[in-house]
mmCIF file of C-alpha atoms in Angstrom:
data_model
loop_
_atom_site.group_PDB
_atom_site.id
_atom_site.type_symbol
_atom_site.label_atom_id
_atom_site.label_comp_id
_atom_site.label_asym_id
_atom_site.label_seq_id
_atom_site.Cartn_x
_atom_site.Cartn_y
_atom_site.Cartn_z
ATOM 1 C CA MET A 1 56.269 22.672 9.410
ATOM 2 C CA GLN A 2 52.794 21.616 8.318
ATOM 3 C CA ARG A 3 52.446 19.047 5.582
ATOM 4 C CA GLU A 4 50.592 20.228 2.515
ATOM 5 C CA ASN A 5 48.466 17.074 2.360
ATOM 6 C CA GLU A 6 47.794 15.181 5.568
ATOM 7 C CA TYR A 7 46.462 12.153 3.722
ATOM 8 C CA VAL A 8 48.922 9.703 2.234
ATOM 9 C CA VAL A 9 47.503 7.168 -0.183
ATOM 10 C CA PRO A 10 49.761 4.151 -0.630
ATOM 11 C CA SER A 11 49.407 2.570 -4.031
ATOM 12 C CA VAL A 12 50.673 -0.359 -6.008
ATOM 13 C CA VAL A 13 51.253 -0.022 -9.727
ATOM 14 C CA MET A 14 49.638 -2.966 -11.477
ATOM 15 C CA SER A 15 50.101 -1.526 -14.939
ATOM 16 C CA ASN A 16 50.390 1.889 -16.506
ATOM 17 C CA GLU A 17 46.585 2.179 -16.610
ATOM 18 C CA GLN A 18 45.661 0.606 -13.250
ATOM 19 C CA ARG A 19 46.389 1.297 -9.593
ATOM 20 C CA ALA A 20 45.188 -0.271 -6.322
ATOM 21 C CA VAL A 21 44.564 1.499 -3.025
ATOM 22 C CA ILE A 22 45.769 -0.444 0.017
ATOM 23 C CA VAL A 23 43.886 0.198 3.259
ATOM 24 C CA HIS A 24 44.840 -1.414 6.568
ATOM 25 C CA LYS A 25 41.998 -3.428 8.129
ATOM 26 C CA ASP A 26 41.927 -1.019 11.119
ATOM 27 C CA TYR A 27 41.624 2.090 8.969
ATOM 28 C CA MET A 28 38.942 3.527 6.759
ATOM 29 C CA LEU A 29 39.440 5.353 3.523
ATOM 30 C CA ALA A 30 38.609 8.997 4.163
ATOM 31 C CA ASP A 31 35.784 10.347 2.026
ATOM 32 C CA GLY A 32 37.818 13.500 1.604
ATOM 33 C CA LEU A 33 40.098 11.645 -0.785
ATOM 34 C CA LEU A 34 37.282 11.082 -3.220
ATOM 35 C CA LYS A 35 36.573 13.592 -5.915
ATOM 36 C CA GLU A 36 33.351 15.493 -5.901
ATOM 37 C CA PRO A 37 30.623 13.610 -7.279
ATOM 38 C CA LEU A 38 32.111 10.294 -6.106
ATOM 39 C CA ARG A 39 31.851 11.003 -2.394
ATOM 40 C CA ASN A 40 28.157 11.866 -2.469
ATOM 41 C CA ARG A 41 25.950 9.131 -1.103
ATOM 42 C CA TYR A 42 22.176 8.959 -0.614
ATOM 43 C CA LEU A 43 19.279 6.573 -0.214
ATOM 44 C CA ILE A 44 15.799 7.864 -1.042
ATOM 45 C CA ASP A 45 12.671 5.824 -0.310
ATOM 46 C CA ALA A 46 9.668 6.689 -2.457
ATOM 47 C CA LEU A 47 6.188 6.069 -1.065
ATOM 48 C CA ASP A 48 4.334 5.503 -4.322
ATOM 49 C CA VAL A 49 4.952 4.723 -7.970
ATOM 50 C CA ASP A 50 4.588 8.318 -9.206
ATOM 51 C CA SER A 51 7.132 9.585 -6.666
ATOM 52 C CA PHE A 52 9.548 6.803 -7.604
ATOM 53 C CA ILE A 53 9.301 7.575 -11.328
ATOM 54 C CA GLY A 54 9.734 11.306 -10.687
ATOM 55 C CA LEU A 55 12.827 10.795 -8.534
ATOM 56 C CA VAL A 56 14.418 8.363 -10.998
ATOM 57 C CA ASN A 57 13.843 10.752 -13.898
ATOM 58 C CA GLU A 58 15.354 13.608 -11.880
ATOM 59 C CA TYR A 59 18.489 11.829 -10.683
ATOM 60 C CA LYS A 60 19.193 9.193 -13.345
ATOM 61 C CA GLU A 61 22.505 9.073 -15.184
ATOM 62 C CA PRO A 62 23.536 7.315 -18.400
ATOM 63 C CA ASN A 63 24.708 4.263 -16.438
ATOM 64 C CA SER A 64 21.725 4.077 -14.021
ATOM 65 C CA LYS A 65 20.159 0.644 -13.614
ATOM 66 C CA LEU A 66 16.825 -0.648 -12.304
ATOM 67 C CA PHE A 67 16.536 -3.818 -10.220
ATOM 68 C CA PHE A 68 13.484 -5.453 -8.681
ATOM 69 C CA ASP A 69 12.360 -8.480 -6.730
ATOM 70 C CA ASP A 70 9.167 -9.349 -4.861
ATOM 71 C CA LYS A 71 10.015 -6.909 -2.039
ATOM 72 C CA SER A 72 11.257 -3.737 -3.725
ATOM 73 C CA ILE A 73 12.201 -1.874 -6.893
ATOM 74 C CA LYS A 74 15.591 -0.157 -6.746
ATOM 75 C CA CYS A 75 17.333 2.333 -8.991
ATOM 76 C CA ILE A 76 21.119 2.460 -8.562
ATOM 77 C CA VAL A 77 21.874 5.855 -10.014
ATOM 78 C CA ASP A 78 25.661 5.467 -10.272
ATOM 79 C CA PHE A 79 25.865 1.809 -11.194
ATOM 80 C CA ASN A 80 29.374 0.405 -11.625
ATOM 81 C CA THR A 81 30.330 -0.443 -15.180
ATOM 82 C CA LYS A 82 33.476 -1.944 -16.656
ATOM 83 C CA ASP A 83 34.474 1.528 -17.866
ATOM 84 C CA LYS A 84 33.662 3.501 -14.736
ATOM 85 C CA ALA A 85 33.778 2.521 -11.047
ATOM 86 C CA GLU A 86 31.773 4.466 -8.478
ATOM 87 C CA PHE A 87 32.781 4.613 -4.808
ATOM 88 C CA CYS A 88 29.572 5.715 -3.130
ATOM 89 C CA GLU A 89 26.187 4.367 -4.122
ATOM 90 C CA LYS A 90 23.211 6.563 -4.791
ATOM 91 C CA ARG A 91 19.947 4.643 -4.581
ATOM 92 C CA ILE A 92 16.245 5.332 -5.019
ATOM 93 C CA GLY A 93 13.944 2.645 -3.654
ATOM 94 C CA LEU A 94 10.271 1.733 -3.764
ATOM 95 C CA ASN A 95 9.248 -0.863 -1.179
ATOM 96 C CA LEU A 96 6.634 -3.322 -2.401
ATOM 97 C CA VAL A 97 4.635 -3.681 0.800
ATOM 98 C CA TYR A 98 1.491 -5.796 0.527
ATOM 99 C CA THR A 99 -1.843 -4.201 1.350
ATOM 100 C CA PRO A 100 -3.504 -5.651 4.472
ATOM 101 C CA PHE A 101 -6.247 -7.054 2.225
ATOM 102 C CA TYR A 102 -3.882 -9.067 0.025
ATOM 103 C CA ARG A 103 -1.784 -10.111 3.031
ATOM 104 C CA SER A 104 -4.889 -11.449 4.792
ATOM 105 C CA PHE A 105 -6.041 -13.247 1.644
ATOM 106 C CA ASN A 106 -2.616 -14.803 1.078
ATOM 107 C CA GLU A 107 -2.293 -15.935 4.691
ATOM 108 C CA HIS A 108 -5.548 -17.912 4.412
ATOM 109 C CA LEU A 109 -4.459 -19.934 1.369
ATOM 110 C CA GLU A 110 -3.254 -23.533 1.404
ATOM 111 C CA ARG A 111 -4.092 -24.243 5.038
ATOM 112 C CA ASN A 112 -7.033 -25.715 6.880
ATOM 113 C CA LEU A 113 -9.379 -22.948 8.021
ATOM 114 C CA SER A 114 -11.744 -23.446 10.884
ATOM 115 C CA GLN A 115 -15.379 -22.446 10.536
ATOM 116 C CA ARG A 116 -14.660 -19.200 12.423
ATOM 117 C CA GLU A 117 -11.608 -18.353 10.271
ATOM 118 C CA PHE A 118 -13.552 -18.918 7.048
ATOM 119 C CA ILE A 119 -16.417 -16.707 8.255
ATOM 120 C CA PHE A 120 -13.915 -13.994 9.224
ATOM 121 C CA LEU A 121 -12.350 -14.131 5.752
ATOM 122 C CA LEU A 122 -15.729 -13.824 4.012
ATOM 123 C CA LYS A 123 -16.794 -10.872 6.157
ATOM 124 C CA SER A 124 -13.508 -8.981 6.084
ATOM 125 C CA LEU A 125 -12.971 -9.288 2.305
ATOM 126 C CA PHE A 126 -16.575 -9.379 1.086
ATOM 127 C CA MET A 127 -16.114 -6.169 -0.953
ATOM 128 C CA TYR A 128 -13.315 -7.855 -2.947
ATOM 129 C CA ILE A 129 -15.253 -11.026 -3.828
ATOM 130 C CA THR A 130 -16.272 -10.444 -7.450
ATOM 131 C CA LYS A 131 -17.599 -13.862 -8.498
ATOM 132 C CA ILE A 132 -19.124 -16.935 -6.911
ATOM 133 C CA ASP A 133 -18.920 -20.036 -9.111
ATOM 134 C CA GLY A 134 -18.216 -17.795 -12.096
ATOM 135 C CA LYS A 135 -21.266 -15.558 -11.633
ATOM 136 C CA PRO A 136 -21.073 -11.877 -10.596
ATOM 137 C CA ASN A 137 -21.414 -11.547 -6.845
ATOM 138 C CA ASP A 138 -23.835 -9.433 -4.892
ATOM 139 C CA ASN A 139 -22.073 -8.499 -1.644
ATOM 140 C CA MET A 140 -25.148 -9.509 0.323
ATOM 141 C CA ASP A 141 -24.754 -13.091 -0.973
ATOM 142 C CA VAL A 142 -21.422 -13.345 0.835
ATOM 143 C CA ILE A 143 -22.731 -11.769 4.023
ATOM 144 C CA GLU A 144 -25.758 -14.079 4.019
ATOM 145 C CA LEU A 145 -23.507 -17.123 3.553
ATOM 146 C CA ALA A 146 -21.223 -15.993 6.411
ATOM 147 C CA GLN A 147 -24.156 -15.367 8.749
ATOM 148 C CA SER A 148 -25.719 -18.730 7.877
ATOM 149 C CA LEU A 149 -22.464 -20.539 8.679
ATOM 150 C CA GLN A 150 -22.181 -18.543 11.877
ATOM 151 C CA ALA A 151 -25.567 -19.856 12.991
ATOM 152 C CA VAL A 152 -24.691 -23.520 12.375
ATOM 153 C CA LYS A 153 -24.829 -25.695 15.481
ATOM 154 C CA LYS A 154 -24.442 -29.176 14.011
ATOM 155 C CA PHE A 155 -23.464 -30.757 10.674
ATOM 156 C CA ASP A 156 -25.436 -33.805 9.609
ATOM 157 C CA SER A 157 -23.924 -34.525 6.193
ATOM 158 C CA ILE A 158 -21.968 -33.111 3.305
ATOM 159 C CA GLN A 159 -22.146 -33.883 -0.397
ATOM 160 C CA LYS A 160 -21.410 -32.415 -3.804
ATOM 161 C CA ASN A 161 -24.312 -31.989 -6.175
ATOM 162 C CA THR A 162 -24.238 -32.138 -9.960
ATOM 163 C CA SER A 163 -23.045 -28.528 -10.299
ATOM 164 C CA SER A 164 -20.029 -29.334 -8.082
ATOM 165 C CA LYS A 165 -21.322 -27.092 -5.338
ATOM 166 C CA ILE A 166 -20.988 -28.301 -1.766
ATOM 167 C CA SER A 167 -24.258 -29.062 0.041
ATOM 168 C CA LEU A 168 -24.402 -29.183 3.854
ATOM 169 C CA ASP A 169 -27.277 -30.551 5.921
ATOM 170 C CA VAL A 170 -27.102 -28.629 9.174
ATOM 171 C CA GLU A 171 -28.894 -27.814 12.364
ATOM 172 C CA ILE A 172 -28.857 -24.121 13.248
ATOM 173 C CA LYS A 173 -28.778 -22.641 16.718
ATOM 174 C CA SER A 174 -32.552 -22.300 16.864
ATOM 175 C CA GLY A 175 -32.822 -26.079 16.434
ATOM 176 C CA ALA A 176 -34.235 -25.938 12.896
ATOM 177 C CA LYS A 177 -32.857 -28.158 10.132
ATOM 178 C CA GLU A 178 -31.549 -26.432 7.013
ATOM 179 C CA ASN A 179 -29.577 -27.108 3.861
ATOM 180 C CA LEU A 180 -26.666 -24.792 3.068
ATOM 181 C CA THR A 181 -24.874 -24.604 -0.237
ATOM 182 C CA LEU A 182 -21.201 -23.624 -0.285
ATOM 183 C CA PRO A 183 -19.730 -22.436 -3.570
ATOM 184 C CA ASN A 184 -17.112 -24.538 -5.322
ATOM 185 C CA LYS A 185 -15.082 -21.519 -6.448
ATOM 186 C CA ILE A 186 -14.755 -17.935 -5.214
ATOM 187 C CA THR A 187 -12.998 -15.164 -7.172
ATOM 188 C CA PHE A 188 -11.222 -12.344 -5.328
ATOM 189 C CA LYS A 189 -10.072 -9.110 -6.959
ATOM 190 C CA LEU A 190 -8.064 -6.909 -4.603
ATOM 191 C CA PRO A 191 -5.184 -4.393 -4.490
ATOM 192 C CA ILE A 192 -1.784 -6.027 -3.978
ATOM 193 C CA TYR A 193 0.763 -3.284 -3.201
ATOM 194 C CA GLU A 194 0.336 -0.222 -1.011
ATOM 195 C CA ALA A 195 2.595 1.719 -3.386
ATOM 196 C CA ASP A 196 0.020 1.357 -6.174
ATOM 197 C CA VAL A 197 -3.462 0.404 -4.983
ATOM 198 C CA SER A 198 -4.764 0.704 -8.540
ATOM 199 C CA LEU A 199 -2.865 -2.495 -9.378
ATOM 200 C CA MET A 200 -5.463 -5.211 -8.780
ATOM 201 C CA GLY A 201 -4.893 -8.941 -8.749
ATOM 202 C CA GLU A 202 -7.666 -11.409 -9.619
ATOM 203 C CA PHE A 203 -7.487 -14.788 -7.904
ATOM 204 C CA GLU A 204 -9.870 -17.706 -8.251
ATOM 205 C CA VAL A 205 -9.819 -20.122 -5.314
ATOM 206 C CA GLU A 206 -11.322 -23.584 -5.065
ATOM 207 C CA LEU A 207 -12.910 -24.777 -1.819
ATOM 208 C CA PHE A 208 -12.202 -28.169 -0.292
ATOM 209 C CA VAL A 209 -14.371 -29.021 2.725
ATOM 210 C CA ASP A 210 -13.653 -31.585 5.420
ATOM 211 C CA ILE A 211 -16.216 -32.409 8.126
ATOM 212 C CA LYS A 212 -14.241 -33.309 11.254
ATOM 213 C CA ASN A 213 -17.217 -34.177 13.438
ATOM 214 C CA ASP A 214 -20.890 -33.266 13.751
ATOM 215 C CA SER A 215 -20.112 -29.768 15.030
ATOM 216 C CA GLU A 216 -16.909 -28.753 13.234
ATOM 217 C CA PHE A 217 -15.578 -28.503 9.696
ATOM 218 C CA SER A 218 -12.479 -27.139 7.989
ATOM 219 C CA ILE A 219 -12.030 -25.552 4.580
ATOM 220 C CA LYS A 220 -8.889 -25.341 2.484
ATOM 221 C CA LEU A 221 -8.701 -22.614 -0.151
ATOM 222 C CA VAL A 222 -6.497 -23.507 -3.113
ATOM 223 C CA CYS A 223 -5.486 -20.858 -5.666
ATOM 224 C CA TYR A 224 -3.781 -22.197 -8.785
ATOM 225 C CA THR A 225 -2.812 -18.726 -10.049
ATOM 226 C CA ALA A 226 -1.519 -17.089 -6.855
ATOM 227 C CA GLU A 227 2.085 -16.939 -8.064
#
């Protein structure tokens, strides 16, 4: 004789309105016991903001909730409330992955950069440098500065002039003596998240220069508004 229902759900009556399902630690609650929309489960990852908004609008319910941190934005479609408990979560996510440009910029902050690292930063992000000491930047100004630093063979002295710019007396690889001027502040404006490259962040950094010896220097870039 075949039993009508092969699943037996033990329960404990806590009150007339409440019940608790007891599951042995070696057993799992079968999804087949859950009523229809409760046993549906999905996780959808959107690739951009428009897709995320479209998916949320399509699947949202009255008790849907949005959560976010610095890594992702999540919509829990069937969020648990005090009046209704859901058994299977339905989620729509948007990962907040940094663009390679912002990641590179951020990785160069608050640490001592060698001459080569500083030149690399200027050349790789020159299109996102919008101001030098508060004045609009011509991209060629940055390239010229990077190439001049690249040609430096020896540093004779360093000083700040009245405009707070950093002046370097140097000897270039050809043997000629020159004076280079480093800016005091550089402003970057670049896309932050791959999910929405139209979202631009503007960051002003201050340069602190340290001459280690006559052929090497380090620069620390400090951004007071990075957070």
